[in-house]
Each structure stands twice: as C-alpha cells, then as structure tokens.
Coordinates of C-alpha atoms in Angstrom, one line a residue:
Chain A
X100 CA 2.4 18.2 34.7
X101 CA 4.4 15.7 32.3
X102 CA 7.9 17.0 31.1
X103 CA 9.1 18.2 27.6
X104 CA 10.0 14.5 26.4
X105 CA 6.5 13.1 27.8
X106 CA 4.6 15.8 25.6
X107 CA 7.0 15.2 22.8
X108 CA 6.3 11.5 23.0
X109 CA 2.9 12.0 23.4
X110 CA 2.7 14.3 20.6
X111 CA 4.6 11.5 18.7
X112 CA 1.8 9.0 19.3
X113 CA -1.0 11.5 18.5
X114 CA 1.1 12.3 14.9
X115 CA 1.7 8.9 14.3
X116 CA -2.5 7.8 14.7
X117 CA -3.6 10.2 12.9
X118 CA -0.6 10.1 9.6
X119 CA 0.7 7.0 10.2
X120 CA 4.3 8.6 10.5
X121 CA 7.3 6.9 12.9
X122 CA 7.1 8.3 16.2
X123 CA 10.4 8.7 15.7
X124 CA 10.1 11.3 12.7
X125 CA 8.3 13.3 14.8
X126 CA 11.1 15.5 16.5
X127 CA 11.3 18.8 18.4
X128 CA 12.2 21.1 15.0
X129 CA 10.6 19.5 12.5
X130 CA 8.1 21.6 10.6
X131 CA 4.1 20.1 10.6
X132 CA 3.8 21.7 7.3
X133 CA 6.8 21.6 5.9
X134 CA 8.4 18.2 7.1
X135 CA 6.1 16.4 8.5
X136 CA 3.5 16.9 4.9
X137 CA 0.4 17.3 7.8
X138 CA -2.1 19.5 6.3
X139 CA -4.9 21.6 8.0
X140 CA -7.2 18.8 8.3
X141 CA -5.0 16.5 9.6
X142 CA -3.4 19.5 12.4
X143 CA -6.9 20.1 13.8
X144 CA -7.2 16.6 14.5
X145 CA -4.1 16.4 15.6
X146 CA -4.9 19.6 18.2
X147 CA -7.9 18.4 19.5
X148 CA -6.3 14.8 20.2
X149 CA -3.5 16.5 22.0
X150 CA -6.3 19.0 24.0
X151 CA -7.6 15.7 25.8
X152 CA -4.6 13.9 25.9
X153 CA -2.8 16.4 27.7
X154 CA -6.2 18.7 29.5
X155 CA -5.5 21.5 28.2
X156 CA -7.1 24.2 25.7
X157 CA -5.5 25.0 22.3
X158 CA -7.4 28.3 20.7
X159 CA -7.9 27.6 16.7
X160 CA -6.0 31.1 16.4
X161 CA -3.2 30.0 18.5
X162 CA -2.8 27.0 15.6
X163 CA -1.1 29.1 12.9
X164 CA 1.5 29.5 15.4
X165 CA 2.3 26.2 16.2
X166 CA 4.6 25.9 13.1
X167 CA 7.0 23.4 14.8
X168 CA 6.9 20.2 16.9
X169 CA 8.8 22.6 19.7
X170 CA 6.1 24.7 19.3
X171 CA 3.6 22.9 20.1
X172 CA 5.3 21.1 22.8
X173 CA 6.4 24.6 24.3
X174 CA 2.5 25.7 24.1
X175 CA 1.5 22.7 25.6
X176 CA 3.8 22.8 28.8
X177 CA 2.9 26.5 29.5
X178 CA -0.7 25.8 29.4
X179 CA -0.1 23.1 31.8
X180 CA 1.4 25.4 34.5
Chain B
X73 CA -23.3 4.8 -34.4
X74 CA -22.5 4.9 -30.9
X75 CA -19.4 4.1 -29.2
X76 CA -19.3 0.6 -28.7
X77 CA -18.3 0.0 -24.6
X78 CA -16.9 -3.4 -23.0
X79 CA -16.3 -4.4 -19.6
X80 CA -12.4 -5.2 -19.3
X81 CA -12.3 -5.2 -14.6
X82 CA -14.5 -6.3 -12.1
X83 CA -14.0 -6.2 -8.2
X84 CA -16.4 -6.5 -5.3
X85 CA -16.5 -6.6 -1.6
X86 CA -19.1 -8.2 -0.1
X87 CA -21.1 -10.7 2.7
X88 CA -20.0 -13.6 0.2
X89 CA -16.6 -12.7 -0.6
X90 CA -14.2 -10.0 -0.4
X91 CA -12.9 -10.3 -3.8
X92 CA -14.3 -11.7 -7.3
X93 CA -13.1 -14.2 -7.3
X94 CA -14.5 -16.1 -3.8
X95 CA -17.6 -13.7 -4.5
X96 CA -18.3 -15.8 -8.0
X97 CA -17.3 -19.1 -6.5
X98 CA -19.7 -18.6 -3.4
X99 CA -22.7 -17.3 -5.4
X100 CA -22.6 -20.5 -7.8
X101 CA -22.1 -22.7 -4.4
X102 CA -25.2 -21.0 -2.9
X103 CA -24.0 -19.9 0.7
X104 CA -25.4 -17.4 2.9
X105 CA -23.9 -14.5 3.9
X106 CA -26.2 -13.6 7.1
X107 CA -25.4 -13.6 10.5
X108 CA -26.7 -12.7 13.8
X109 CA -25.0 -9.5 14.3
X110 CA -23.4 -9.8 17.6
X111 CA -23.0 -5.9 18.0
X112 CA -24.1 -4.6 21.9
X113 CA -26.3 -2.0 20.5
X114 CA -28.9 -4.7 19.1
X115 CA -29.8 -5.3 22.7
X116 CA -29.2 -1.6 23.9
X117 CA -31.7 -0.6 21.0
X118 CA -34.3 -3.5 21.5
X119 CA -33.9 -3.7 17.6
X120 CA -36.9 -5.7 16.1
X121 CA -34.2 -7.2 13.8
X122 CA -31.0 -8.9 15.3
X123 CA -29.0 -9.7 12.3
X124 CA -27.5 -8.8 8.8
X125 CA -24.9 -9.5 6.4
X126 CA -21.9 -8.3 6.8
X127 CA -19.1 -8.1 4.1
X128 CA -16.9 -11.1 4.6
X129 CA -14.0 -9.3 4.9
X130 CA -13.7 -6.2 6.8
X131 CA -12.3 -3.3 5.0
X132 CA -9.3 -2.7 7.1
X133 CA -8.2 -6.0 6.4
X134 CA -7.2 -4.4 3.1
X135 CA -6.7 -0.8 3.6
X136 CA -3.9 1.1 5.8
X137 CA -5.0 1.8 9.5
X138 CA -4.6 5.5 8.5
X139 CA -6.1 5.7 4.8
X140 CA -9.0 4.4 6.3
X141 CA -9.1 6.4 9.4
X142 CA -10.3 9.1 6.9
X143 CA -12.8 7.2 4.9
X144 CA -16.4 6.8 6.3
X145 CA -17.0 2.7 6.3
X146 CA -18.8 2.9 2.7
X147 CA -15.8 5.0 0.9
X148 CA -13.3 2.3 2.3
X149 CA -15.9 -0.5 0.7
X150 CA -16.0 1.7 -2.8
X151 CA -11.5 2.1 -2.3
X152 CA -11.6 -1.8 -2.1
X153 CA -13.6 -2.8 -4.8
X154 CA -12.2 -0.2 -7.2
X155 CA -8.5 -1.2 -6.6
X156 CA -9.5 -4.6 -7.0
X157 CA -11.5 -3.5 -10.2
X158 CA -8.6 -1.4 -11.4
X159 CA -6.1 -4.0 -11.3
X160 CA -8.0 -6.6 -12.6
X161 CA -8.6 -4.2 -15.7
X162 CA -4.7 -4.5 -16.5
X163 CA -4.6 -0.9 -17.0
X164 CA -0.9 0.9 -16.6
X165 CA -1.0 3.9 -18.6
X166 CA -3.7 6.3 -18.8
X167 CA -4.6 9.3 -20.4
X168 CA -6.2 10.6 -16.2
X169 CA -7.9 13.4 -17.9
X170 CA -10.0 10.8 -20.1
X171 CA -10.5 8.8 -17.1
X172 CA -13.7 9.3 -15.2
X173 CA -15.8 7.6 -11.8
X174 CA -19.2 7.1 -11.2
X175 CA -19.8 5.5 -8.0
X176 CA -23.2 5.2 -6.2
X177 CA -24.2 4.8 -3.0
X178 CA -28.1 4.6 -1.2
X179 CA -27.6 6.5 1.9
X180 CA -23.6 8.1 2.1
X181 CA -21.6 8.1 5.3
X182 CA -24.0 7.4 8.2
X183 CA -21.9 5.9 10.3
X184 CA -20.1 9.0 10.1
X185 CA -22.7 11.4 10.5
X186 CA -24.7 9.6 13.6
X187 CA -20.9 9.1 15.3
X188 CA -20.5 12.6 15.0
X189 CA -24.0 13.9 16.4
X190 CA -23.3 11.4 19.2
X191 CA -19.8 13.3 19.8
X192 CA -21.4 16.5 19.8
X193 CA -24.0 15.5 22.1
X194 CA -21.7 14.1 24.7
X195 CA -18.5 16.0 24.2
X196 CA -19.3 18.9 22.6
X197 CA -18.2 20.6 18.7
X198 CA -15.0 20.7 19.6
X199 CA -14.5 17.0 19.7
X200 CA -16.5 16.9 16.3
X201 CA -13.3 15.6 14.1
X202 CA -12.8 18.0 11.0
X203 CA -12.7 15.4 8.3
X204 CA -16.3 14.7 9.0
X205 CA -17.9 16.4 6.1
X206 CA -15.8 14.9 3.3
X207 CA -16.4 11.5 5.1
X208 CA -20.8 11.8 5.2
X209 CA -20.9 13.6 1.7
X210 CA -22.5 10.9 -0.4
X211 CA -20.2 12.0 -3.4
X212 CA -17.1 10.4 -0.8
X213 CA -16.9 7.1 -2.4
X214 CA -16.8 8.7 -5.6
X215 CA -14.7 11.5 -4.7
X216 CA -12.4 9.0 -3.4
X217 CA -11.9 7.0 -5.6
X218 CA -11.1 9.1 -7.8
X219 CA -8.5 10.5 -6.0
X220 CA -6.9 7.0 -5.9
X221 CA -6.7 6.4 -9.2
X222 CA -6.5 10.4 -11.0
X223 CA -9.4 10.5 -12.6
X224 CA -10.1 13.8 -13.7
X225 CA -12.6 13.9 -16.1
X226 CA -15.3 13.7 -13.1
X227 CA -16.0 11.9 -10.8
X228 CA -20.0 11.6 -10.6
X229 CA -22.5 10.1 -7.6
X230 CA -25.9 9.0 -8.6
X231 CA -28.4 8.9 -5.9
X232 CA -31.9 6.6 -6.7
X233 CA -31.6 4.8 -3.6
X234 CA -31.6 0.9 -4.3
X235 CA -31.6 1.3 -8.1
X236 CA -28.3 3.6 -7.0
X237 CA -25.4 0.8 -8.2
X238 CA -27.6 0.6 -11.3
X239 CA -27.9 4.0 -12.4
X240 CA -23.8 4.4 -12.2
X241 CA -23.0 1.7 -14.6
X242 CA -25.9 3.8 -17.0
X243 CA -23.9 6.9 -16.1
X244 CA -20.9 5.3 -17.1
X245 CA -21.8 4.2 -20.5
X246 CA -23.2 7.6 -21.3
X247 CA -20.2 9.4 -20.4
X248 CA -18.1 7.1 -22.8
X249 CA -20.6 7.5 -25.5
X250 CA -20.4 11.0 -25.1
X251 CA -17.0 10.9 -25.9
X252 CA -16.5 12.5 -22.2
X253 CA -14.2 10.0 -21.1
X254 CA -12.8 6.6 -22.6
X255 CA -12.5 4.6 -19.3
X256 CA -14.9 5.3 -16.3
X257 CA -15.1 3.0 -13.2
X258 CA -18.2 3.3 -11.8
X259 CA -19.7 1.4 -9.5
X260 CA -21.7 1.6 -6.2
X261 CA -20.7 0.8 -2.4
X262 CA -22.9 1.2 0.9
X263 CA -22.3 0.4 4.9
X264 CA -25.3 0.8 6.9
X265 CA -25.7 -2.0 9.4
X266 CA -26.2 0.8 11.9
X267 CA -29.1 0.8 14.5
X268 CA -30.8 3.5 12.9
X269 CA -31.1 2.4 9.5
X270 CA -32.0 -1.1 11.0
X271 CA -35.2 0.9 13.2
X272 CA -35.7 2.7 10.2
X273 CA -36.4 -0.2 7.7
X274 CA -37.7 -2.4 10.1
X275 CA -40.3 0.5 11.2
X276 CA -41.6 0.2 7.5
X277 CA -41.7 -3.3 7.7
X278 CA -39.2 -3.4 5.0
X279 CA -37.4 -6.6 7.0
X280 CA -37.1 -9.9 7.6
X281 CA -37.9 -10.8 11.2
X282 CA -36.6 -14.3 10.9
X283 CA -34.1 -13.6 14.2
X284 CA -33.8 -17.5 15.1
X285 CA -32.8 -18.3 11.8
X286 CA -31.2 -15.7 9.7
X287 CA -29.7 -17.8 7.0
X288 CA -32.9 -18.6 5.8
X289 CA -34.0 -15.1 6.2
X290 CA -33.5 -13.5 2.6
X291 CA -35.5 -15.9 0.2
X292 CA -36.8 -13.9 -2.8
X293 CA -40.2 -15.7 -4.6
X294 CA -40.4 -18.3 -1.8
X295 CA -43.9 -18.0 -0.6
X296 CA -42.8 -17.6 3.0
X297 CA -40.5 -14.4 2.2
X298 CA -41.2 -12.0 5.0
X299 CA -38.5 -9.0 4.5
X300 CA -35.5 -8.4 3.0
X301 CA -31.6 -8.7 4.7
X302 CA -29.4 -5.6 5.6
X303 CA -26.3 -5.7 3.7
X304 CA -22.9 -4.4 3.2
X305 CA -20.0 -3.9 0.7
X306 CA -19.8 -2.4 -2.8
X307 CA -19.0 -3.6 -6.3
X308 CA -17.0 -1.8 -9.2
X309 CA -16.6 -2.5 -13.1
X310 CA -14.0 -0.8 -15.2
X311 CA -16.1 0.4 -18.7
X312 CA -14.0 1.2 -21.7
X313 CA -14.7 2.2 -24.9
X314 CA -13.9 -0.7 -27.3
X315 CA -11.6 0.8 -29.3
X316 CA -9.3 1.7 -26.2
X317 CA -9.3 -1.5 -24.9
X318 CA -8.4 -3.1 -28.4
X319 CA -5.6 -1.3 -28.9
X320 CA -4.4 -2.0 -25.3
X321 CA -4.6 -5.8 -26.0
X322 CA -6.9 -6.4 -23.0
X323 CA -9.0 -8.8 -21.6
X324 CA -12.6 -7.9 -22.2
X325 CA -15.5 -9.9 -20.3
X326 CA -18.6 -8.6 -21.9
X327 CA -19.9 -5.5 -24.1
X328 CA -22.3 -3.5 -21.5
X329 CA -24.5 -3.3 -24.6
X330 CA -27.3 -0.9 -23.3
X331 CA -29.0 1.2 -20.0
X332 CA -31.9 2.5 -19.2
X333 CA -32.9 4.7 -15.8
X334 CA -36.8 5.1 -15.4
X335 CA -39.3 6.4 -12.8
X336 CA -42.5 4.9 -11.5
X337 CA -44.1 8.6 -10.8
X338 CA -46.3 6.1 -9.0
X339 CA -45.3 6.4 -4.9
X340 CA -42.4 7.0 -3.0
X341 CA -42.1 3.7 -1.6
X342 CA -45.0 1.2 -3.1
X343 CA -43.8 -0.7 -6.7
X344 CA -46.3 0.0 -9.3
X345 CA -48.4 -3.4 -9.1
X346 CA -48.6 -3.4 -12.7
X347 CA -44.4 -3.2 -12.8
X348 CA -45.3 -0.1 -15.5
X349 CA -41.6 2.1 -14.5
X350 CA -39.8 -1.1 -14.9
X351 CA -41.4 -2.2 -17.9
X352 CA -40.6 0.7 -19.9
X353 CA -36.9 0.3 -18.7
X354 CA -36.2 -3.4 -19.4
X355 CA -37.7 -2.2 -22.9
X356 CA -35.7 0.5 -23.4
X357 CA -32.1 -1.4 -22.0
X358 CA -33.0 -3.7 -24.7
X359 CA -33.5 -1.1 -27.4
X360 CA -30.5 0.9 -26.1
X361 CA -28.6 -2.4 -26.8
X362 CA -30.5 -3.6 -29.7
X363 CA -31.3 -7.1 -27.7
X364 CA -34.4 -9.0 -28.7
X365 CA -36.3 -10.5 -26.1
X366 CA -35.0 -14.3 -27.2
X367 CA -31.6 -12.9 -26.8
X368 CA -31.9 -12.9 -23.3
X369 CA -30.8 -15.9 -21.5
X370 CA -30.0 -14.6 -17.7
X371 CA -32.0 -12.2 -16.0
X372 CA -29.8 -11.1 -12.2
X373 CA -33.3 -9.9 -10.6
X374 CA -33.5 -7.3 -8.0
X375 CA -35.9 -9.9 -6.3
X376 CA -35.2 -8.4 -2.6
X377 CA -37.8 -10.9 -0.6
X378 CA -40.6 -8.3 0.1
X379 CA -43.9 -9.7 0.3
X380 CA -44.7 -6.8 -2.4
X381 CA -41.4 -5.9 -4.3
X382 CA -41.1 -9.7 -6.1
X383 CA -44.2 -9.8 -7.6
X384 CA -44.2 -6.3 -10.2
X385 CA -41.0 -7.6 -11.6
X386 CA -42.2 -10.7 -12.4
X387 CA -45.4 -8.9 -14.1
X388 CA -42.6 -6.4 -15.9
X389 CA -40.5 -9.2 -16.8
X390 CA -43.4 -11.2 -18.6
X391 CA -44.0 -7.7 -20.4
X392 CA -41.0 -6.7 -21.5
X393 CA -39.7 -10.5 -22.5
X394 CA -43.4 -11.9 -23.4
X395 CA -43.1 -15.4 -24.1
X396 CA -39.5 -15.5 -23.4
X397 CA -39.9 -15.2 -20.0
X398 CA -41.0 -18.9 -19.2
X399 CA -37.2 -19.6 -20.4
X400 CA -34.9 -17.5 -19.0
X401 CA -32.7 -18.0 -16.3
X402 CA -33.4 -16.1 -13.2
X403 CA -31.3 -15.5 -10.2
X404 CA -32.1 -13.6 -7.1
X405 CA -28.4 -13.2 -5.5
X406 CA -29.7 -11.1 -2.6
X407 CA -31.1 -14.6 -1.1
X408 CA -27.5 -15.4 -0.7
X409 CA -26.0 -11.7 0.2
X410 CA -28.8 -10.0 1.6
X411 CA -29.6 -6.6 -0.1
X412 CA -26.5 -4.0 -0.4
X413 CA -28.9 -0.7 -1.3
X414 CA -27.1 1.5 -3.0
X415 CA -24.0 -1.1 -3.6
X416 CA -26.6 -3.9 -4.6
X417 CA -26.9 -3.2 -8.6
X418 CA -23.4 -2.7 -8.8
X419 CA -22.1 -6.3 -7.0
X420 CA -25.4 -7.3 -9.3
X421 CA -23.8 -5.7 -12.3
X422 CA -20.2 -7.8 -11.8
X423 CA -22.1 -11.3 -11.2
X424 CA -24.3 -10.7 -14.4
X425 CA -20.9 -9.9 -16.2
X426 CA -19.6 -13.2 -14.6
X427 CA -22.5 -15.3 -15.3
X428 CA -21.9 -14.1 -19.2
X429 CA -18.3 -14.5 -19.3
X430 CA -18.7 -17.4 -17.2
X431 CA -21.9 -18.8 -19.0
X432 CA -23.1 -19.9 -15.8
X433 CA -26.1 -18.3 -13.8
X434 CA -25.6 -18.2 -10.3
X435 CA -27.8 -19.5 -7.1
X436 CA -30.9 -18.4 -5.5
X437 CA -31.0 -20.1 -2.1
X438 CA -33.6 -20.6 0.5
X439 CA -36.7 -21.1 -2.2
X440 CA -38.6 -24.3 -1.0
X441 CA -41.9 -23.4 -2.0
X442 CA -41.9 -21.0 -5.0
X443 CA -45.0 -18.4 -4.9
X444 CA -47.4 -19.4 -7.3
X445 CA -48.1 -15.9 -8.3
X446 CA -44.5 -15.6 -9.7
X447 CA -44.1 -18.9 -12.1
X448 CA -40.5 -17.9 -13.0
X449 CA -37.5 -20.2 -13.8
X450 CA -35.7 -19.9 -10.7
X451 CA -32.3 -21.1 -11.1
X452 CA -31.6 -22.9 -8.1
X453 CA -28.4 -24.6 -8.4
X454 CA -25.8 -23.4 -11.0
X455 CA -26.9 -23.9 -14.3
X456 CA -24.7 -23.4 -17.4
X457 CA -25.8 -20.5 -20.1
X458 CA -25.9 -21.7 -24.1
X459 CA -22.9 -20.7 -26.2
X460 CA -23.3 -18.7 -29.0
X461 CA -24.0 -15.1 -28.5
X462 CA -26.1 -14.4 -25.7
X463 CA -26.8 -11.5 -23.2
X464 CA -28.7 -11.1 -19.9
X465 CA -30.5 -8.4 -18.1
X466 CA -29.6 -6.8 -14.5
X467 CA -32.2 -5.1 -12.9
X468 CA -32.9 -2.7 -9.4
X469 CA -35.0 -0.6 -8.4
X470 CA -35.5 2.1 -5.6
X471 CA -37.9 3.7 -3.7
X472 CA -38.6 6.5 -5.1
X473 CA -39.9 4.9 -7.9
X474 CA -36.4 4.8 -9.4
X475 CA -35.6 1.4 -12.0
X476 CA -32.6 0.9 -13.8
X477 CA -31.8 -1.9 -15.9
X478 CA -28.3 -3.2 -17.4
X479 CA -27.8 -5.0 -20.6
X480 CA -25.0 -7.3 -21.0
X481 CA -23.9 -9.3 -24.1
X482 CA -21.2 -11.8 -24.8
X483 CA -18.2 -11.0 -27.1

C-alpha cells in the first residue's frame, strides 16, 4: 500500500520517462490531455508503466476516465485496497 | 529539358564517423570501423559471427532520451543524419508543401519488432508498448523524418534491400523532375546488428567468419575475401532543384546528374554472373545524365567482399565503361565500414558527392593480394580526382536482383 504522495511521485517518474516533463509539472489537478499535452499513445504507456510499478490492473475503458493526475492517483489507491 | 537537380547538404552517421565531416576524413585515412561486438547475446546465441560495425557514435548521443524512446534504433540513425543533412543545406525558409523525403531502409525496425515478440512471450500483450507499430513500419525513418522537418509533399520509403539507399536518391530526383517537389531529402538508414539478422546472414553464408581478426574482415577484391561485415547507421543528401537553390545563394556540392533502378529477373539472391541487371543500369545512369564513359573518373563500388558479389560488377563495369574501365578510380568503402544494407548506397551516395566536391577518391583497405579475376584500379590510399569537369558513378545492389546506380557530376 504506498500513500497518495508516493503514487503521485511515482506517477511523476513514470510521466517524466516516458515525455520527458519535470516531475514537478506533474501535479494532482493537472489535465494529461489538456496540460500535460500527453496524447493517447503516450497515456497507454504511461498506464501500463504504472500497472507494474504499482501491481495493480488498469482496464483500457477505465482510461477515458482518468482525465486528471488525481484521477489516476485516486484509481490507483483504490485498486490497491 | 528536365529540371536540372544539385546536391546543396550531406550528413551521415556511421561505424567511421558520426558526422561528415569525421566520416570523409576517416574514409580518406582508411580506418576500420569493425569491432568484436561485446554484446552477451553473441555467446548466449553461439553466433557463428562475433563482430560488426557499429556506428561510431551512438544515436542517443545526439538525440533526447525521450525523442528517441519513440524511434526504433534505424529511425533515430535516419533523424541524425537528416538534421545533420538539413543544416548543412543552409535551408531557413521553405515552401513545406514543396518539400518532400525519401528515405530507405533494407529491413525496418527489427529491433523493435523481435523486442516486442520477446515481451509478448514473457509478459504477455499487455506489456506490448503501443508505439510499436509506428516504430517496426519500414516507412518510420521516412515518416519521421518528415515529421521533423514538415515535409508535406510525401514522404516515400523504397524497399530493394541493399540497393535500398540507392533507389531513394533515384526517387528523389524523379520527384523534383516531376515538378512534385523542389527540395527532397532522401536518404537511407538501417540498425540490424541483432542476433537474428546476424544467424540469418551468416546461415547463407553471406559473412565474414574472420572472428580473431575483424578489422581485416571486410576486404572487397582481395583474393582472400570470405563475407561481408554487418553494419550500422544511415546517410542523407538534401536534392534541390537548381533553380531553387540559385536563387537561395547556396552552397551546392555536385549536380546528381542521373539514376537508374534495374532488376536482374535472374535469382533472388545469386548476382547474374554476367553483371547483365547492372549493366543495363550503369548505362542507363549515364544516359539519364548524359555522361560518356571517359567522363567517369570515380566509381564508389558496391564491392561488399562476397566471394561471388565482386566479381559481376567488375564484368558490368568493363561493359558499361569499356575501355575506360582500366582508368577509373575505384573505391570499395564497405572495406572500411562494413556493409550498412539498406543505409549503404545512401552513406555511398554522400562519399561519392565528397570525393567530387572533394576531388579526392577515398580508401579501400585490407586488399593485399588483389583477385586476379577483377584487374580493377583499386584506389588504395587517397588519390586526388583531375579538375576540369568530371563525374563518378555510385553503385548497389540487392538481393532480389535489385541495382541502382547514381550519377554524380561536378559544377
């Protein structure tokens, strides 16, 4: 079980691999689409990198829904309990 | 009258350089660029064939950790060499719609392609990244560089195996004599020093064996040739039509005064022993560019080291050039890079534009005892070119029975 700010850290890393963004740009409202310029491509990477980092199962429809970083942090930690 | 098109950028990355520059300063040296790859999986494998030449300077040397992260290893070799060639050009503005790519490559993305039937295999699809079609497509290179630099009037991959780099720059002239675009970059890039291309070539006892001394390994017309050398980069050449580039003010190297693309119809892998297919295209480059035969002071040859590949080209050479042939200046470059497939006729391409430009003809290393089946004037150590006009030939061909052949004059 890792807390809010170790999935948001970890997300951070993930984010930052894949786009190359700051770590730091990658905060609990901002938008993947929107702010963070991530496309589709780039998101399913992103999920699948986050699946194994943190063991747990992200369902491609649940992805659409996952509009925010919050989001998927908040997705994350339920799956984890 | 056609549209008369010149060479005004060159770039290359490659075992003997990773930019022009060192590339052209190397290959009139004479170095080798082979190595004994030090890779785990040789020994894993029990590969028959423990080394290759690598391109001198890794690719993300030069590109961003993440921009490459989404090219397969032979689109980040074609990004290189394009920027480089792109720069070098001195191009700033650009009508992108008039701008068009043709870059090459032999096989396409497979390091991608094998890395992603390993994941599958031992993680499952899920773990199968998403970008991995647009990296193993073989139009990648192409597509991508044409993404870095806007080109939008197409972006085209010719696919003839070895004779691949070749058959771009042809591609390229036609689409600029066809009025389709005024500037094209075209060129060819490859990056298969992978175990399974290794098995595969080696199974057809397409390469050298010489594992104890691989420097010595590639060494096109020397009687003891036993193979040719794996290697890797990719080469580009900015074509312009002449008027654009007169009107810009720029730099031009060479006219790329004519092109041919012909096939052997003969077997999928054997040369026709009589050189027939490449015959009929050294002819026709030289009618395409309206070159005579005494023209013709530099020939780059594909010359790959194959006990059976050397020998037809000397037999087309003598036909096409007929007494000419005693007198021109022939280099084999892959002795000194090993043999970059589908990048090969384009990194040939730049260094017979060099050699013009330059008016010197670059090295063919490792040839102690020339085969006395193939009496050609090996050019050994750098030899200067006459002034006056002049032109040179490039050739390659691929199995498949594919030959291309390039036609370069002085301006």
């Amino acid at each position: 079980m890792a807390s809010n700010e170790e999935i948001l850290a970890g997300l951070a890393e993930i984010v930052n691999e894949e786009t190359g963004l700051a770590t730091e740009a990658v905060e609990m409202d901002k938008s993947f689409t929107e702010d963070l310029d991530i496309d589709s491509i780039s998101m399913m990477t992103i999920v699948v990198n986050a699946e194994e980092k943190f063991g747990v199962r992200i369902p491609d429809e649940e992805v659409k829904n996952l509009k925010t970083v919050g989001d998927a942090v908040s997705f994350i930690s339920n799956a984890q309990a | 009258m056609a549209r008369k098109v010149v060479i005004t950028g060159l770039g290359a990355t490659t075992p003997i350089g990773g930019d022009v520059p060192t590339m052209w300063k190397n290959a009139l040296k004479g170095v080798s660029g082979a190595h004994t790859l030090e890779d785990d999986w040789v020994a894993k494998y029990e590969l028959p064939v423990h080394f290759a030449a690598r391109a001198s300077t890794p690719a993300l040397d030069v590109l961003s950790r993440v921009e490459a992260k989404r090219m397969d290893p032979s689109t980040q070799f074609a990004v290189v060499a394009a920027r480089e060639a792109w720069a070098d050009s001195g191009i700033t503005e650009i009508d992108h719609d008039r701008l068009a790519v043709a870059f090459a490559t032999g096989i396409g993305g497979v390091w991608t392609l094998l890395d992603a039937w390993d994941t599958l295999r031992e993680k499952g699809p899920r773990r199968v990244l998403p970008m991995t079609v647009p990296m193993l497509m073989p139009n990648g290179p192409a597509a991508a560089v044409s993404l870095d630099l806007g080109a939008r009037a197409g972006a085209h991959t010719p696919v003839s195996a070895c004779a691949s780099g070749t058959e771009a720059v042809h591609v390229g002239l036609d689409l600029i004599r066809a009025g389709k675009a005024d500037v094209v970059v075209c060129g060819g890039a490859e990056a298969a020093i992978h175990p399974m291309p290794i098995a595969a070539f080696a199974s057809m006892q397409a390469l050298s064996r010489r594992n104890d001394d691989p420097e010595h390994a590639s060494r096109p017309y020397d009687r003891d040739r036993d193979g040719f050398v794996m290697g890797e980069g990719a080469g580009a050449l900015v074509l312009e039509a002449e008027e654009h580039a007169l009107a810009r003010g720029a730099r031009i190297y060479a006219e790329l005064a004519g092109t041919s693309v012909t096939a052997d119809a003969y077997h999928i892998t054997a040369p026709d022993p009589e050189g027939l297919g490449a015959t009929r295209a050294l002819k026709a480059a030289m009618f395409d560019g309206r070159i005579q035969p005494e023209d013709i002071v530099h020939v780059n040859a594909h010359a790959t080291s194959t006990p059976v590949g050397d020998k037809p080209e000397y037999a087309a050479l003598k036909a096409a050039l007929g007494k000419h042939v005693d007198t021109v200046a022939v280099s084999a470059t892959k002795s000194q890079m090993g043999h970059l497939l589908g990048a090969s006729g384009a990194v040939e391409a730049v260094l017979t534009v060099m050699a013009i430009y330059d008016r010197k003809a670059p090295v063919t290393i490792n040839l102690e005892n020339q085969d006395p089946e193939i009496p050609l004037d090996v050019v050994t150590t750098a030899r200067d070119l006459p002034a006056g006009s002049i032109a040179a030939l490039s050739n390659s061909f691929g199995f498949g029975g594919h030959n291309a052949v390039i036609a370069v004059r002085s301006v």
